[in-house]
Tab-separated table of C-alpha atoms in Angstrom:
chain	number	residue	atom	x	y	z
A	1	MET	CA	-41.711	10.407	23.900
A	2	HIS	CA	-44.608	13.603	25.312
A	3	GLU	CA	-47.999	12.549	26.217
A	4	PRO	CA	-50.604	14.136	23.271
A	5	SER	CA	-51.490	16.758	25.560
A	6	THR	CA	-47.694	18.825	25.339
A	7	LEU	CA	-48.137	19.188	21.849
A	8	PRO	CA	-49.202	20.711	19.420
A	9	VAL	CA	-50.379	21.554	16.412
A	10	MET	CA	-50.033	23.838	13.834
A	11	VAL	CA	-53.607	24.448	12.070
A	12	ILE	CA	-53.173	27.370	9.014
A	13	ASP	CA	-56.263	27.594	6.522
A	14	ASP	CA	-58.602	31.075	5.913
A	15	GLU	CA	-61.578	30.012	5.812
A	16	PRO	CA	-62.981	30.108	9.109
A	17	HIS	CA	-64.746	27.355	10.100
A	18	LEU	CA	-62.425	24.101	8.787
A	19	ARG	CA	-59.933	26.484	11.648
A	20	ILE	CA	-63.058	26.543	14.330
A	21	THR	CA	-64.013	22.278	13.055
A	22	ALA	CA	-60.055	21.082	13.181
A	23	SER	CA	-59.375	22.754	16.555
A	24	GLN	CA	-62.579	21.319	18.049
A	25	THR	CA	-61.361	17.895	16.806
A	26	LEU	CA	-57.589	18.361	17.089
A	27	GLU	CA	-58.177	19.789	21.659
A	28	LEU	CA	-60.713	16.381	22.538
A	29	ALA	CA	-57.572	14.056	21.566
A	30	GLY	CA	-55.617	15.634	23.728
A	31	TYR	CA	-54.037	18.467	21.719
A	32	THR	CA	-52.580	21.705	21.964
A	33	PRO	CA	-54.052	23.452	18.105
A	34	HIS	CA	-52.648	27.111	17.461
A	35	CYS	CA	-54.910	27.847	14.786
A	36	PHE	CA	-53.574	30.540	12.899
A	37	GLU	CA	-55.873	32.669	9.126
A	38	SER	CA	-52.268	33.057	7.072
A	39	ALA	CA	-48.843	31.587	6.796
A	40	GLU	CA	-47.217	34.577	7.519
A	41	ALA	CA	-48.512	34.722	11.175
A	42	ALA	CA	-47.727	30.834	11.428
A	43	LEU	CA	-44.405	31.685	9.680
A	44	ALA	CA	-43.585	34.619	13.089
A	45	ALA	CA	-44.919	32.694	15.862
A	46	LEU	CA	-43.369	29.175	14.685
A	47	PRO	CA	-40.632	28.560	17.561
A	48	ALA	CA	-37.444	26.874	17.000
A	49	ASN	CA	-37.261	22.709	17.857
A	50	PHE	CA	-41.249	23.081	17.155
A	51	PRO	CA	-42.227	20.105	18.181
A	52	GLY	CA	-46.085	19.021	16.542
A	53	VAL	CA	-47.306	19.692	12.941
A	54	ILE	CA	-48.266	21.830	10.868
A	55	VAL	CA	-51.324	21.559	8.679
A	56	SER	CA	-52.087	23.896	5.900
A	57	ASP	CA	-54.061	24.324	3.363
A	58	ILE	CA	-52.272	24.163	-0.316
A	59	ARG	CA	-54.991	27.571	-2.007
A	60	MET	CA	-54.420	31.033	0.920
A	61	PRO	CA	-54.867	34.175	0.288
A	62	GLY	CA	-50.936	35.692	0.119
A	63	MET	CA	-48.394	32.999	-0.184
A	64	ASP	CA	-50.061	29.698	-0.334
A	65	GLY	CA	-49.022	26.229	0.739
A	66	MET	CA	-46.633	24.609	-1.392
A	67	THR	CA	-44.306	27.768	-1.352
A	68	LEU	CA	-45.646	27.464	2.948
A	69	LEU	CA	-43.938	23.910	2.453
A	70	HIS	CA	-40.851	25.601	1.180
A	71	GLU	CA	-39.645	28.056	3.352
A	72	LEU	CA	-40.850	25.247	6.270
A	73	HIS	CA	-37.982	22.205	5.250
A	74	ARG	CA	-35.228	25.136	4.408
A	75	ARG	CA	-35.531	26.139	8.526
A	76	ASP	CA	-35.733	22.435	9.050
A	77	SER	CA	-36.242	19.359	6.681
A	78	THR	CA	-37.399	16.901	9.340
A	79	LEU	CA	-40.784	18.932	9.919
A	80	PRO	CA	-43.284	16.854	9.427
A	81	ILE	CA	-46.023	19.256	6.783
A	82	ILE	CA	-50.006	17.826	6.469
A	83	LEU	CA	-51.471	19.026	4.015
A	84	ILE	CA	-55.144	20.298	2.603
A	85	THR	CA	-56.031	19.941	-1.186
A	86	GLY	CA	-59.543	20.820	-2.432
A	87	HIS	CA	-62.054	17.443	-3.549
A	88	GLY	CA	-60.187	15.373	-6.774
A	89	ASP	CA	-57.106	17.193	-7.344
A	90	ILE	CA	-55.273	14.743	-6.613
A	91	SER	CA	-51.779	16.637	-9.194
A	92	THR	CA	-51.469	18.251	-6.225
A	93	ALA	CA	-51.575	15.944	-3.768
A	94	VAL	CA	-48.808	13.905	-5.288
A	95	GLU	CA	-46.863	17.618	-5.667
A	96	ALA	CA	-47.210	18.085	-2.402
A	97	MET	CA	-45.572	14.328	-1.466
A	98	ARG	CA	-43.310	14.839	-4.276
A	99	ALA	CA	-41.909	18.318	-2.753
A	100	GLY	CA	-41.572	16.705	0.867
A	101	ALA	CA	-44.791	16.978	2.574
A	102	TRP	CA	-45.764	14.744	4.984
A	103	ASP	CA	-49.037	13.967	3.648
A	104	PHE	CA	-52.436	15.519	2.637
A	105	LEU	CA	-56.015	15.389	3.920
A	106	GLU	CA	-58.698	15.676	0.489
A	107	LYS	CA	-62.054	18.353	1.190
A	108	PRO	CA	-63.903	17.451	2.802
A	109	PHE	CA	-62.377	15.558	5.606
A	110	ALA	CA	-62.752	13.523	8.442
A	111	GLY	CA	-61.786	14.509	12.183
A	112	ASP	CA	-60.538	9.832	12.136
A	113	GLU	CA	-58.474	10.930	9.039
A	114	LEU	CA	-56.909	14.117	11.227
A	115	LEU	CA	-56.643	12.836	14.010
A	116	ASP	CA	-54.588	9.205	12.204
A	117	VAL	CA	-52.593	12.104	9.874
A	118	VAL	CA	-51.717	14.101	12.339
A	119	ARG	CA	-50.989	11.141	15.353
A	120	ARG	CA	-48.472	9.886	12.523
A	121	GLY	CA	-46.346	13.294	11.757
A	122	ILE	CA	-46.266	13.064	16.051
A	123	GLU	CA	-44.761	10.250	16.117
A	124	LYS	CA	-42.361	10.745	13.467
A	125	ARG	CA	-41.007	14.146	14.552
A	126	GLN	CA	-41.023	12.957	18.208
A	127	LEU	CA	-38.516	11.237	16.813
A	128	SER	CA	-36.358	13.320	14.925
A	129	LEU	CA	-36.364	14.824	17.861
A	130	GLU	CA	-35.186	12.405	20.242
A	131	ASN	CA	-32.421	11.895	17.767
A	132	ASN	CA	-31.710	15.245	17.766
A	133	ARG	CA	-31.630	15.370	21.949
A	134	LEU	CA	-30.192	12.060	21.336
A	135	LYS	CA	-26.774	13.006	19.616
A	136	ALA	CA	-26.678	16.862	21.373
A	137	GLU	CA	-26.837	14.860	24.946
A	138	LEU	CA	-23.742	12.993	23.383
A	139	GLU	CA	-21.673	15.425	22.226
A	140	ALA	CA	-22.593	17.396	25.417
A	141	GLN	CA	-20.919	14.078	27.417
A	142	GLN	CA	-17.637	13.635	24.965
A	143	ALA	CA	-16.719	16.734	25.780
A	144	ALA	CA	-17.798	16.547	29.575
A	145	LEU	CA	-15.927	12.655	29.834
A	146	GLY	CA	-14.002	11.940	26.437
A	147	PRO	CA	-14.896	10.811	22.730
A	148	ARG	CA	-16.228	7.078	23.940
A	149	LEU	CA	-17.343	7.106	26.965
A	150	VAL	CA	-20.654	7.565	27.192
A	151	GLY	CA	-22.890	7.368	30.721
A	152	ARG	CA	-24.104	9.275	33.433
A	153	THR	CA	-23.637	6.387	36.646
A	154	ALA	CA	-21.399	6.708	39.622
A	155	VAL	CA	-18.781	4.152	38.261
A	156	ILE	CA	-18.557	6.278	34.184
A	157	SER	CA	-18.306	9.175	35.810
A	158	ARG	CA	-15.627	7.586	38.283
A	159	LEU	CA	-13.899	6.473	35.483
A	160	ALA	CA	-13.731	9.616	33.600
A	161	ALA	CA	-11.996	11.147	36.912
A	162	MET	CA	-8.977	8.511	36.362
A	163	ILE	CA	-8.610	8.657	33.275
A	164	GLN	CA	-8.504	11.974	33.010
A	165	ARG	CA	-5.442	11.821	35.800
A	166	ILE	CA	-4.005	9.366	34.869
A	167	SER	CA	-3.136	10.569	31.327
A	168	GLN	CA	-1.468	13.836	32.851
A	169	VAL	CA	0.840	11.785	34.538
A	170	GLU	CA	3.727	9.703	32.444
A	171	ALA	CA	3.346	6.386	33.780
A	172	ASP	CA	2.645	3.178	32.168
A	173	VAL	CA	-1.193	1.799	32.649
A	174	LEU	CA	-2.372	-2.055	33.431
A	175	LEU	CA	-6.113	-2.133	31.827
A	176	PHE	CA	-8.548	-4.264	33.761
A	177	GLY	CA	-12.091	-5.764	32.758
A	178	GLU	CA	-14.276	-8.366	30.829
A	179	THR	CA	-14.186	-9.102	27.498
A	180	GLY	CA	-16.216	-6.170	25.329
A	181	THR	CA	-16.260	-3.713	27.652
A	182	GLY	CA	-13.892	-1.417	26.199
A	183	LYS	CA	-10.049	-0.950	27.050
A	184	ASP	CA	-9.095	-0.687	24.025
A	185	LEU	CA	-10.995	2.693	23.685
A	186	VAL	CA	-10.292	3.680	27.374
A	187	ALA	CA	-6.644	3.620	26.374
A	188	ARG	CA	-7.176	6.038	23.578
A	189	ALA	CA	-8.777	8.156	25.585
A	190	ILE	CA	-5.989	8.487	27.965
A	191	HIS	CA	-3.485	8.901	24.662
A	192	GLU	CA	-5.717	11.715	24.132
A	193	ARG	CA	-6.283	13.288	26.616
A	194	SER	CA	-2.069	12.660	27.037
A	195	ALA	CA	0.795	15.107	25.830
A	196	ARG	CA	1.085	12.308	23.892
A	197	ARG	CA	-1.072	13.260	21.600
A	198	ASN	CA	-0.010	14.261	18.544
A	199	TYR	CA	1.932	11.054	18.266
A	200	PRO	CA	1.161	7.434	17.342
A	201	PHE	CA	-1.369	5.320	19.522
A	202	MET	CA	0.267	1.756	18.182
A	203	ALA	CA	-2.235	-1.131	19.232
A	204	ILE	CA	-1.294	-4.752	18.777
A	205	ASN	CA	-3.114	-7.723	19.989
A	206	CYS	CA	-0.342	-10.223	21.405
A	207	GLY	CA	-3.398	-12.634	21.088
A	208	ALA	CA	-3.987	-12.291	17.348
A	209	VAL	CA	-0.751	-12.059	16.121
A	210	PRO	CA	1.689	-15.587	15.608
A	211	GLU	CA	4.138	-16.284	18.479
A	212	ASN	CA	6.890	-16.204	15.888
A	213	THR	CA	6.474	-12.703	14.352
A	214	ILE	CA	5.325	-10.839	17.722
A	215	GLU	CA	8.652	-10.252	18.289
A	216	SER	CA	9.514	-8.611	14.825
A	217	GLU	CA	6.064	-6.993	15.324
A	218	LEU	CA	6.542	-5.086	18.887
A	219	PHE	CA	10.507	-4.841	18.339
A	220	GLY	CA	11.508	-4.377	14.326
A	221	HIS	CA	13.976	-6.069	12.184
A	222	GLU	CA	17.569	-5.808	10.093
A	223	LYS	CA	17.505	-6.846	6.656
A	224	GLY	CA	18.642	-10.436	6.762
A	225	ALA	CA	17.646	-10.532	10.287
A	226	PHE	CA	15.708	-14.479	10.273
A	227	THR	CA	14.714	-15.804	6.991
A	228	GLY	CA	12.539	-13.520	5.141
A	229	ALA	CA	13.921	-11.320	6.717
A	230	VAL	CA	14.367	-9.335	2.697
A	231	GLU	CA	14.047	-5.923	4.654
A	232	ARG	CA	14.033	-3.294	7.364
A	233	ARG	CA	11.504	-3.529	9.475
A	234	ILE	CA	10.713	-0.595	12.144
A	235	GLY	CA	8.760	-2.027	15.298
A	236	LYS	CA	5.786	-0.761	17.271
A	237	PHE	CA	7.755	0.889	20.006
A	238	GLU	CA	9.620	2.660	17.733
A	239	HIS	CA	7.553	3.524	15.382
A	240	ALA	CA	5.313	4.940	18.471
A	241	ASN	CA	7.814	7.467	19.947
A	242	GLY	CA	6.795	9.849	21.394
A	243	GLY	CA	3.395	8.145	22.136
A	244	THR	CA	2.098	5.438	23.011
A	245	VAL	CA	2.128	1.407	22.318
A	246	PHE	CA	-1.028	-0.437	23.582
A	247	LEU	CA	-0.735	-3.806	24.026
A	248	ASP	CA	-4.419	-6.136	24.728
A	249	GLU	CA	-4.288	-9.335	25.966
A	250	ILE	CA	-0.817	-9.244	27.271
A	251	GLU	CA	-1.395	-11.792	28.871
A	252	SER	CA	-1.288	-13.850	26.427
A	253	MET	CA	2.798	-12.962	25.291
A	254	PRO	CA	5.361	-15.828	25.747
A	255	LEU	CA	7.267	-16.111	28.332
A	256	ALA	CA	10.660	-15.508	26.310
A	257	LEU	CA	8.593	-12.037	24.678
A	258	GLN	CA	8.072	-10.913	28.766
A	259	VAL	CA	12.144	-10.551	29.630
A	260	LYS	CA	12.328	-8.729	26.061
A	261	LEU	CA	9.476	-6.613	26.654
A	262	LEU	CA	10.717	-6.345	31.061
A	263	ARG	CA	14.149	-4.961	29.758
A	264	VAL	CA	12.094	-2.672	27.632
A	265	LEU	CA	10.266	-0.721	29.718
A	266	GLN	CA	12.878	-0.816	32.506
A	267	GLU	CA	15.755	1.394	30.409
A	268	ARG	CA	12.828	2.215	27.462
A	269	HIS	CA	15.387	1.878	24.872
A	270	VAL	CA	15.023	-0.958	22.116
A	271	GLU	CA	16.584	-3.214	20.003
A	272	ARG	CA	15.873	-5.029	16.261
A	273	LEU	CA	15.882	-8.096	15.510
A	274	GLY	CA	19.817	-9.042	13.748
A	275	ALA	CA	21.250	-5.211	15.013
A	276	ASN	CA	23.618	-4.351	17.969
A	277	GLU	CA	22.474	-1.187	17.696
A	278	ALA	CA	20.163	0.624	21.282
A	279	ILE	CA	17.503	2.629	20.362
A	280	PRO	CA	15.858	5.485	22.597
A	281	LEU	CA	11.954	5.566	23.543
A	282	ASP	CA	10.187	7.846	24.907
A	283	ILE	CA	6.393	5.971	24.872
A	284	ARG	CA	3.828	5.430	27.550
A	285	VAL	CA	2.496	1.249	27.695
A	286	ILE	CA	-0.403	1.044	28.391
A	287	ALA	CA	-1.254	-3.079	28.678
A	288	ALA	CA	-4.475	-4.443	28.906
A	289	THR	CA	-6.171	-7.926	30.347
A	290	LYS	CA	-9.195	-9.588	31.349
A	291	THR	CA	-7.718	-12.564	33.637
A	292	ASP	CA	-6.185	-12.348	36.714
A	293	LEU	CA	-2.275	-11.270	36.084
A	294	LYS	CA	-1.087	-11.715	39.924
A	295	ALA	CA	-3.233	-16.154	39.691
A	296	ALA	CA	-1.196	-16.527	36.826
A	297	ALA	CA	2.415	-15.298	37.815
A	298	GLU	CA	1.483	-17.562	40.608
A	299	ALA	CA	1.170	-19.881	38.559
A	300	GLY	CA	4.301	-19.755	36.026
A	301	ASP	CA	1.899	-18.921	33.448
A	302	PHE	CA	3.286	-15.032	33.937
A	303	ARG	CA	6.812	-13.658	34.678
A	304	GLU	CA	5.661	-11.511	38.158
A	305	ASP	CA	8.655	-9.270	38.064
A	306	LEU	CA	6.552	-7.685	34.040
A	307	TYR	CA	3.221	-8.393	36.594
A	308	TYR	CA	4.874	-6.244	39.374
A	309	ARG	CA	6.341	-3.918	36.321
A	310	LEU	CA	3.482	-2.556	34.714
A	311	ASN	CA	0.801	-3.193	38.417
A	312	VAL	CA	1.946	0.731	38.813
A	313	VAL	CA	-0.883	1.206	37.952
A	314	THR	CA	-4.326	0.004	37.338
A	315	LEU	CA	-7.267	0.824	35.937
A	316	PRO	CA	-10.575	-1.278	36.012
A	317	LEU	CA	-12.976	-1.918	33.491
A	318	PRO	CA	-16.815	-1.954	35.059
A	319	ALA	CA	-18.331	-4.241	33.736
A	320	LEU	CA	-22.123	-3.557	31.934
A	321	ARG	CA	-24.754	-5.048	34.268
A	322	GLU	CA	-22.277	-2.934	36.634
A	323	ARG	CA	-24.428	-0.033	35.123
A	324	ARG	CA	-27.077	-1.062	34.179
A	325	GLU	CA	-28.850	2.610	34.037
A	326	ASP	CA	-26.326	3.080	31.220
A	327	ILE	CA	-27.622	0.760	28.692
A	328	PRO	CA	-30.289	2.352	27.114
A	329	LEU	CA	-28.343	5.688	26.663
A	330	LEU	CA	-25.574	3.255	25.349
A	331	PHE	CA	-27.597	1.804	23.238
A	332	GLN	CA	-29.307	4.417	21.618
A	333	HIS	CA	-25.579	6.523	21.496
A	334	PHE	CA	-24.347	3.056	19.186
A	335	ALA	CA	-28.085	2.940	17.284
A	336	VAL	CA	-27.342	6.353	16.596
A	337	VAL	CA	-23.640	6.019	14.849
A	338	ALA	CA	-25.390	2.567	13.154
A	339	ALA	CA	-27.832	4.946	11.303
A	340	ASN	CA	-25.697	7.709	10.304
A	341	ARG	CA	-23.161	5.460	8.746
A	342	SER	CA	-25.998	3.598	6.512
A	343	GLY	CA	-27.974	6.702	6.088
A	344	LEU	CA	-30.655	5.354	8.533
A	345	GLU	CA	-32.694	7.675	10.825
A	346	ALA	CA	-31.995	5.386	14.024
A	347	PRO	CA	-35.634	4.585	15.701
A	348	THR	CA	-36.299	4.203	19.320
A	349	ILE	CA	-37.131	2.150	22.317
A	350	ASP	CA	-40.613	1.548	23.834
A	351	SER	CA	-40.585	0.655	27.470
A	352	GLN	CA	-40.609	-2.688	26.962
A	353	GLY	CA	-37.962	-2.626	24.409
A	354	ILE	CA	-35.291	-0.493	27.651
A	355	ALA	CA	-36.772	-3.842	30.369
A	356	SER	CA	-35.662	-6.402	27.673
A	357	LEU	CA	-31.899	-4.458	27.325
A	358	LEU	CA	-32.069	-4.321	31.846
A	359	ALA	CA	-33.646	-7.849	32.383
A	360	HIS	CA	-30.036	-8.815	30.118
A	361	ASP	CA	-26.837	-10.022	31.235
A	362	TRP	CA	-24.891	-8.546	28.923
A	363	PRO	CA	-22.290	-11.331	28.975
A	364	GLY	CA	-20.347	-9.707	25.907
A	365	ASN	CA	-20.770	-7.031	27.905
A	366	VAL	CA	-20.357	-2.639	26.038
A	367	ARG	CA	-19.538	-4.998	22.412
A	368	GLU	CA	-22.466	-6.744	22.508
A	369	LEU	CA	-25.060	-3.946	23.144
A	370	ARG	CA	-22.854	-1.888	20.098
A	371	ASN	CA	-23.755	-5.545	18.021
A	372	LEU	CA	-27.218	-5.810	19.028
A	373	ALA	CA	-27.851	-2.120	18.177
A	374	GLU	CA	-26.419	-2.630	14.481
A	375	ARG	CA	-28.560	-5.356	13.895
A	376	TYR	CA	-31.732	-3.715	16.011
A	377	VAL	CA	-30.835	-0.567	13.324
A	378	LEU	CA	-30.457	-3.169	10.167
A	379	LEU	CA	-32.697	-5.268	10.830
A	380	GLY	CA	-35.182	-4.027	13.579
A	381	ALA	CA	-37.921	-3.659	10.563
A	382	ALA	CA	-37.955	-7.549	10.107
A	383	PHE	CA	-39.306	-8.623	13.935
A	384	ASP	CA	-41.132	-5.478	14.469
A	385	TYR	CA	-38.937	-3.728	16.764
A	386	ARG	CA	-39.430	-6.113	19.321
A	387	LEU	CA	-35.608	-5.874	21.391
A	388	ASP	CA	-36.498	-9.390	22.946
A	389	THR	CA	-36.368	-11.245	19.667
A	390	LEU	CA	-33.814	-10.230	19.055
A	391	LEU	CA	-32.121	-11.111	21.789
A	392	GLU	CA	-33.161	-14.190	21.738
A	393	GLY	CA	-30.522	-17.328	21.473
A	394	ALA	CA	-28.269	-14.694	23.910
A	395	GLN	CA	-26.157	-16.812	26.384
A	396	ALA	CA	-28.419	-17.012	28.968
A	397	ASP	CA	-28.631	-14.483	32.737
A	398	THR	CA	-27.638	-16.790	35.289
A	399	GLN	CA	-27.000	-13.701	36.946
A	400	GLU	CA	-30.203	-12.145	36.263
A	401	PRO	CA	-30.967	-9.034	38.812
A	402	THR	CA	-34.731	-9.937	41.087
A	403	LEU	CA	-37.794	-8.809	39.862
A	404	PRO	CA	-37.460	-6.598	42.468
A	405	ARG	CA	-34.264	-4.793	41.359
A	406	GLN	CA	-35.251	-4.861	37.101
A	407	VAL	CA	-38.773	-1.978	38.565
A	408	GLU	CA	-36.178	-0.100	40.079
A	409	LEU	CA	-34.115	-0.134	37.534
A	410	PHE	CA	-35.794	0.827	34.877
A	411	GLU	CA	-37.502	3.187	36.826
A	412	LYS	CA	-34.113	5.069	37.601
A	413	SER	CA	-33.812	4.562	33.145
A	414	LEU	CA	-36.960	5.885	32.758
A	415	ILE	CA	-36.683	8.679	35.359
A	416	SER	CA	-33.304	10.067	34.440
A	417	GLN	CA	-34.098	9.944	30.456
A	418	SER	CA	-36.637	12.422	30.738
A	419	LEU	CA	-35.080	14.293	33.271
A	420	SER	CA	-32.796	13.819	29.973
A	421	ARG	CA	-35.479	15.041	27.949
A	422	HIS	CA	-36.741	18.025	29.102
A	423	HIS	CA	-33.417	19.190	30.520
A	424	GLY	CA	-34.284	19.290	34.397
A	425	ARG	CA	-37.504	20.828	34.434
A	426	VAL	CA	-39.035	20.118	37.701
A	427	THR	CA	-42.648	20.559	36.455
A	428	GLU	CA	-42.057	19.401	32.594
A	429	VAL	CA	-40.305	15.807	33.997
A	430	CYS	CA	-43.035	15.982	36.074
A	431	GLN	CA	-46.623	15.804	33.588
A	432	HIS	CA	-44.283	14.063	31.004
A	433	LEU	CA	-43.882	10.983	34.029
A	434	GLY	CA	-47.510	11.582	35.087
A	435	ILE	CA	-46.462	11.451	38.494
A	436	PRO	CA	-47.347	14.446	41.320
A	437	ARG	CA	-43.893	16.724	42.545
A	438	LYS	CA	-43.409	15.184	45.723
A	439	THR	CA	-44.006	11.965	44.535
A	440	PHE	CA	-41.009	12.874	42.297
A	441	TYR	CA	-38.854	14.640	44.492
A	442	ASP	CA	-39.337	11.131	46.968
A	443	LYS	CA	-38.048	8.641	43.885
A	444	LEU	CA	-34.682	10.658	42.711
A	445	LYS	CA	-33.359	11.048	47.078
A	446	LYS	CA	-34.547	6.771	46.655
A	447	HIS	CA	-32.119	6.804	42.951
A	448	GLY	CA	-29.938	9.143	44.581
A	449	LEU	CA	-30.670	11.498	41.007
A	450	HIS	CA	-30.719	15.297	40.855
A	451	ALA	CA	-31.809	17.680	38.354
A	452	ASP	CA	-29.615	19.806	38.486
A	453	ASP	CA	-27.675	17.462	36.922
A	454	TYR	CA	-29.117	17.816	33.031
A	455	ARG	CA	-29.565	20.413	33.459
A	456	HIS	CA	-27.169	22.549	30.788
A	457	SER	CA	-25.740	25.470	30.838
A	458	SER	CA	-27.305	27.245	28.589
A	459	GLU	CA	-30.595	26.539	30.138
A	460	PRO	CA	-32.241	29.143	32.792
């Protein structure tokens, strides 16, 4: 959030004494007032994405406050507008609220009343702008890193680069990562960036399909191939011809079926159960595992020849604790998605909430973070939006970073967020963080951050 001294408040009233009084009150509270004697003059001076609020009298010569309200909401429906009504004019105030006014002040009003309604309006405005900024940043990241990768850390940038390279070559891929690290999403990102993007992406969880049906699921069957096979079934491999087959939890595949899978990978054709005809395949196979397949092969739990066939290109996925600086951005991304799906407005997180996110070990990785963000949007109000309370009951953090490391991560995250919010403009970031320029540059060097990385191409 911006500090009050950086936030403007537009005051519109044709009475000079009210403009002067309101301006002095706002200045003493640290705001930057901009006063206008007419609605027409205020509209001409209003910039896009105005970060503050509007305070306007209703009864004015020319364009009145109600007409101004409708015009402002036509331009920006999230802009908080506070209307000033005459003494006892309750019907006008009710009409204004129904028309979308944020709040109203009744003449005469005290300075404290003005500051209270402005403060609340400012908080709402900053929340709306923050959500808009986050959506824009996520869209920019989607264009740069792919539709499902969110993050700025070096490890996620390397992963994005690897996905880009792998997607351009014809090779089967083995994804290795803990539960919840997004192996299915990475598989889809590879498919969608490849020349196969216009063909099917078929996903099957080898651990979730009953052993007696998985062969039919993968390879299909002819009518009468076994009891219950009342009609021909096209398997995942055949259906995905031209595209990609994703085999999740491949370590769960029965050993007998692994032999047939190896043959499919080597010969690139498939035979339906109960048929003798070999069907040619043009597919890419992406397999995923959370276990060490080499160790499983040595223990006899996984075929060694299949392991080496799959191990042509192996892509390790980082655990969330290995990229803690991405956690606040990921959390807000999931909160925005959940809010949009539920028709709600995504609440932002304060510094205490960020600290709670950074301190948690995330044994469930990104999946656990996403679930928390959804609970925060849907149930957060019942817990006063306290993330530490929502996190209660989570698995104990057995590898919690030391206090100096938590402080370091927290500082880096705050600097990164401020750089992103201000598009890398150093003067604004230093003002927002309240630190001298030299200290700021020292911290950039310490954390390996670069202001230029946060400047959009459209920025000067």
